[in-house]
Coordinates of C-alpha atoms in Angstrom, one line a residue:
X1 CA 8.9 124.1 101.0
X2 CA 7.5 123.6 104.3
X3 CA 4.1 125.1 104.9
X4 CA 1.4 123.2 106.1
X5 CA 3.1 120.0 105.4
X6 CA 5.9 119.3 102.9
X7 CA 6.2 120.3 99.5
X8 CA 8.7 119.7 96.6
X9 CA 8.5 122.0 94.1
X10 CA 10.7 121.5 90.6
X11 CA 11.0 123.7 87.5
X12 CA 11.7 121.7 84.2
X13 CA 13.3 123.4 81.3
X14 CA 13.4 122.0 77.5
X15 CA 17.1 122.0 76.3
X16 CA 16.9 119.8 73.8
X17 CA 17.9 122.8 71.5
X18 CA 21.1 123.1 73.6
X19 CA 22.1 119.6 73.6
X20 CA 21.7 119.8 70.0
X21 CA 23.7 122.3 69.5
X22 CA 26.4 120.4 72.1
X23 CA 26.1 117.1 70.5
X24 CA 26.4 119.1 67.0
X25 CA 29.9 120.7 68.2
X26 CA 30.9 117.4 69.7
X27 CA 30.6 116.0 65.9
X28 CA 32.5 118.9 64.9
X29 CA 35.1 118.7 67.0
X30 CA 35.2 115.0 66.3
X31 CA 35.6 115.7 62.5
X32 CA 38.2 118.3 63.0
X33 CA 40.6 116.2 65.2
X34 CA 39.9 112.8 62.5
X35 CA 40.7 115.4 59.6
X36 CA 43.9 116.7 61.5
X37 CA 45.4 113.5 62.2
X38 CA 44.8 112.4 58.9
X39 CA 46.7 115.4 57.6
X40 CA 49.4 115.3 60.5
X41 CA 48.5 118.6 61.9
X42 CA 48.5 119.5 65.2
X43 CA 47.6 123.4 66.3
X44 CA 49.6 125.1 69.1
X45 CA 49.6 128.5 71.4
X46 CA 53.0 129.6 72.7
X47 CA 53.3 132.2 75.8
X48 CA 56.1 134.3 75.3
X49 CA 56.2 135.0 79.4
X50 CA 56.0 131.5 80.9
X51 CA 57.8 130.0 77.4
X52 CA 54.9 127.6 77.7
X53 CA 53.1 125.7 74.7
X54 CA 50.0 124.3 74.7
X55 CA 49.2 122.2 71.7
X56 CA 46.6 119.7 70.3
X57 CA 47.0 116.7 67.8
X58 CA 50.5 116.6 68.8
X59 CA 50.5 112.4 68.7
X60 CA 50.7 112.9 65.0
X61 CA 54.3 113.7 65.0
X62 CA 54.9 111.8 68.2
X63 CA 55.0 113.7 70.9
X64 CA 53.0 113.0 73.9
X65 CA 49.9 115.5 74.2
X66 CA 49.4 114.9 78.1
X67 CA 52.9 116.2 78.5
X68 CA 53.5 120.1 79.2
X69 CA 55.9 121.1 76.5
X70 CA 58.1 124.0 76.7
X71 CA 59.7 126.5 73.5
X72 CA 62.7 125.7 74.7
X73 CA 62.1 122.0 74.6
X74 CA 60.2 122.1 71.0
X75 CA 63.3 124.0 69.7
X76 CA 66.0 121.6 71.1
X77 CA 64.4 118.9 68.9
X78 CA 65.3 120.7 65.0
X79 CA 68.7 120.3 63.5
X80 CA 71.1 123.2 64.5
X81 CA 71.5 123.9 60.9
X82 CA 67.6 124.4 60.8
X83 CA 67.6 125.6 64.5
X84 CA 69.3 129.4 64.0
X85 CA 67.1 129.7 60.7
X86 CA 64.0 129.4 62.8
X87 CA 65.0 131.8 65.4
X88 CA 65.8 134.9 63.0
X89 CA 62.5 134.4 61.4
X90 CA 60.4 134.5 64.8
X91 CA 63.1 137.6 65.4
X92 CA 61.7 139.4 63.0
X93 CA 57.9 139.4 63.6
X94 CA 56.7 142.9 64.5
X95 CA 53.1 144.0 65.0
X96 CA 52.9 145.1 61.1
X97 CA 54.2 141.9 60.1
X98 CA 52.6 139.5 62.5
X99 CA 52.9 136.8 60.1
X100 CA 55.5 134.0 59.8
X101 CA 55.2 130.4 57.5
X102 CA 58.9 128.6 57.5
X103 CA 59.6 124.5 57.2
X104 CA 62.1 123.0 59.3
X105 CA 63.3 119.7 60.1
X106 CA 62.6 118.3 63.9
X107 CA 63.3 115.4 65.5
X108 CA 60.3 113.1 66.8
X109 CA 60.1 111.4 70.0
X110 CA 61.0 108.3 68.4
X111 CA 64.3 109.7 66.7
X112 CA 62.7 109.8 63.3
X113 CA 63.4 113.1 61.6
X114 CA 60.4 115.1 59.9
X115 CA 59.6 117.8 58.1
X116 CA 57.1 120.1 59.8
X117 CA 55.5 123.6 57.8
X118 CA 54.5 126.3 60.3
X119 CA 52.0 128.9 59.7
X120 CA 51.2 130.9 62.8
X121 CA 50.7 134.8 63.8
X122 CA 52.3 136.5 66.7
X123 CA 50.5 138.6 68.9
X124 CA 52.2 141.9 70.8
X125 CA 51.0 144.2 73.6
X126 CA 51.0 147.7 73.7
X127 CA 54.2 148.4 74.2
X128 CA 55.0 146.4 71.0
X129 CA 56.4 143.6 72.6
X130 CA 56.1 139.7 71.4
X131 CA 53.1 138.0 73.6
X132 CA 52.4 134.9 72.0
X133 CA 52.1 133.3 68.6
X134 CA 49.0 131.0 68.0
X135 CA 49.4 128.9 64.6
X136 CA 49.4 125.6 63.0
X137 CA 51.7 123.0 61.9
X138 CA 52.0 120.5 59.5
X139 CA 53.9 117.4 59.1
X140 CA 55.0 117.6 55.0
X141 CA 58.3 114.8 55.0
X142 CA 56.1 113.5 52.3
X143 CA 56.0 116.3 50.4
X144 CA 59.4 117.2 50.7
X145 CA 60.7 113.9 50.0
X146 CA 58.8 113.8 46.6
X147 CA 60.8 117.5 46.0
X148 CA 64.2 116.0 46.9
X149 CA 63.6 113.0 44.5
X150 CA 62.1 115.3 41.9
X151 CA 65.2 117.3 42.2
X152 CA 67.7 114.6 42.0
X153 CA 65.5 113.4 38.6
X154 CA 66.1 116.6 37.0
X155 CA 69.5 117.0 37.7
X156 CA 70.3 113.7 37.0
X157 CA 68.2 114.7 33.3
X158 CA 70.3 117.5 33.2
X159 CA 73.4 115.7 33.2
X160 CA 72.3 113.3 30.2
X161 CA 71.8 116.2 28.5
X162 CA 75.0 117.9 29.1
X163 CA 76.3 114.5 27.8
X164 CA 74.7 114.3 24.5
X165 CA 75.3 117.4 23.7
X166 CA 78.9 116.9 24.8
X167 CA 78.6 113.4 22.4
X168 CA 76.9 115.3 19.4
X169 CA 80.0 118.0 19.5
X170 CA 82.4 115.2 19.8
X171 CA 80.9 113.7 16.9
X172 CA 80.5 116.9 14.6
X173 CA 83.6 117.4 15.3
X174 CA 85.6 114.5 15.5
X175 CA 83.7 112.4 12.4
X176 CA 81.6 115.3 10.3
X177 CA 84.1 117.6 10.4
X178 CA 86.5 115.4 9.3
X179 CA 84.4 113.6 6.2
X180 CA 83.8 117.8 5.2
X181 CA 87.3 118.0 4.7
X182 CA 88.0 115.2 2.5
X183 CA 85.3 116.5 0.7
X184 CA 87.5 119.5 -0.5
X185 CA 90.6 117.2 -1.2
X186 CA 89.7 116.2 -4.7
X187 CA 88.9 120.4 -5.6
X188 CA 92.7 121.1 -4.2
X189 CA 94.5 118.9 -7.0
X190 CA 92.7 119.6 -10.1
X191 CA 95.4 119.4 -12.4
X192 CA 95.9 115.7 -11.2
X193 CA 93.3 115.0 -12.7
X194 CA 92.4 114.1 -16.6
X195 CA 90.0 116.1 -19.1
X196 CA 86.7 116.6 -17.8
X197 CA 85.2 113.7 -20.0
X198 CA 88.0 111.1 -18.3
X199 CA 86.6 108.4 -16.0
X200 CA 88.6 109.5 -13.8
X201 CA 86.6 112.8 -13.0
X202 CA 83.8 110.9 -13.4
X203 CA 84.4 108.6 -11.0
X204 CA 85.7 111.3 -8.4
X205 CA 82.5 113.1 -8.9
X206 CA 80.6 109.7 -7.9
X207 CA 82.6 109.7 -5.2
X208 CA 82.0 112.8 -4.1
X209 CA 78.6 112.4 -4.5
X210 CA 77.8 109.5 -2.7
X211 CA 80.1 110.6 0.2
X212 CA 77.8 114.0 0.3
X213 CA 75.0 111.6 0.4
X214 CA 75.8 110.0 3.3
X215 CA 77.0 113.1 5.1
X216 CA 73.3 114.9 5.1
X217 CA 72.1 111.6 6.2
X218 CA 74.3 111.6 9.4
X219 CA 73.9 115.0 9.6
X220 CA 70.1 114.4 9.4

C-alpha cells in the first residue's frame, strides 16, 4: 500500500485444523484404495447419455485406469453366454426396484477370464427414465472356483453312494437272498428225513443253525 512510502501488509490465518482434517482424508483415502486392491474391488459410475464409465481401482482386474472406458466396451469383454444374462437384469431396473447384484464372467486385458460380483443402484429422472447406475464390483474367481470344486466333490460323493447302494442291493440280492432260500430247502422235504431223534435231523439242524449264524453276521 503506497501512502507515505511503501507498505506490505499480510493477513496470516491458522489452518492447521484444515490440513488436519486434509491429511486425515488423505490417510483415509489411502486406506480405502490399499483395502480395495486387496479385495479386487474397484467402484464405478456409468452415464446412461454419453455411455461413459468412470471407474476407480480398475488395475485390480487389469484394466488400465488412465484409459476412458465405455459400457459398450466393458460389455464386449463377458462371455456371450453371460453377456445377454447381464443385459435383461440392467433391463429390468425401474425406479422402485433401483437395485441390481448379478456375477458374470469377463475377460481381462490380459485374456484371463474372471469372475466379477456387481452390486450397484440405478438412478432415473423424472420422467422415469434410466440415468446412471453408480455401484461396486468385485473380483470373486476365487470364490467361485472353490464352489465349482465343491460341487464337483459332492457330486462325485454322490456317485459313490449311488454305488454302494447299488453294491449292497446287488449283494442282498445276489448272495443274502440266495443263502435265505436254502435256508427253507431242508423244511420242504421233511419226510426225507429220519425220526426226530436221528442224526440226521440233528445234524441238518446244526446246519441250519450255523448257516443262520453266519447270515445275521453278514447281514450285520
Amino acid at each position: 500500500i503506497m501512502l507515505d512510502r511503501r507498505y506490505c501488509v499480510a493477513v496470516v490465518r491458522d489452518i492447521t485444523d484444515r490440513r488436519r482434517v486434509q491429511e486425515a482424508l488423505r490417510e483415509s483415502e489411502e486406506r480405502l484404495r490399499l483395502a480395495a486392491e486387496a479385495a479386487r474391488i474397484f467402484a464405478f459410475t456409468w452415464d446412461a447419455a454419453t455411455d461413459e464409465i468412470v471407474c476407480s481401482g480398475t488395475t485390480a482386474l487389469g484394466f488400465d485406469p488412465s484409459e476412458q472406458a465405455t459400457g459398450r466396451q466393458l460389455l464386449a469383454r463377458v462371455p456371450s453366454e453371460d453377456r445377454e444374462r447381464l443385459r435383461a437384469s440392467i433391463a429390468q431396473l425401474t425406479p422402485d426396484q433401483p437395485h441390481l447384484r448379478v456375477c458374470h464372467r469377463m475377460t481381462r486385458t490380459d485374456g484371463e477370464v474372471v469372475w466379477v460380483e456387481r452390486h450397484s443402484r440405478a438412478y432415473f429422472d423424472a420422467n422415469g427414465k434410466l440415468a446412471r447406475i453408480v455401484g461396486m464390483a468385485m473380483d470373486v474367481t476365487e470364490r467361485k472356483l472353490a464352489e465349482e470344486a465343491l460341487s464337483r466333490v459332492s457330486s462325485r460323493l454322490i456317485e459313490a453312494q449311488e454305488a454302494e447302494r447299488a453294491r449292497m442291493g446287488r449283494e442282498l440280492h445276489d448272495n443274502i437272498g440266495q443263502r435265505v432260500a436254502l435256508l427253507v430247502l431242508p423244511r420242504r422235504h421233511p419226510k426225507s428225513l429220519r425220526p426226530p431223534d436221528s442224526s440226521d435231523v440233528r445234524h441238518c439242524m446244526e446246519a441250519l443253525e450255523k448257516q443262520t449264524a453266519e447270515l445275521r453276521a453278514d447281514v450285520q
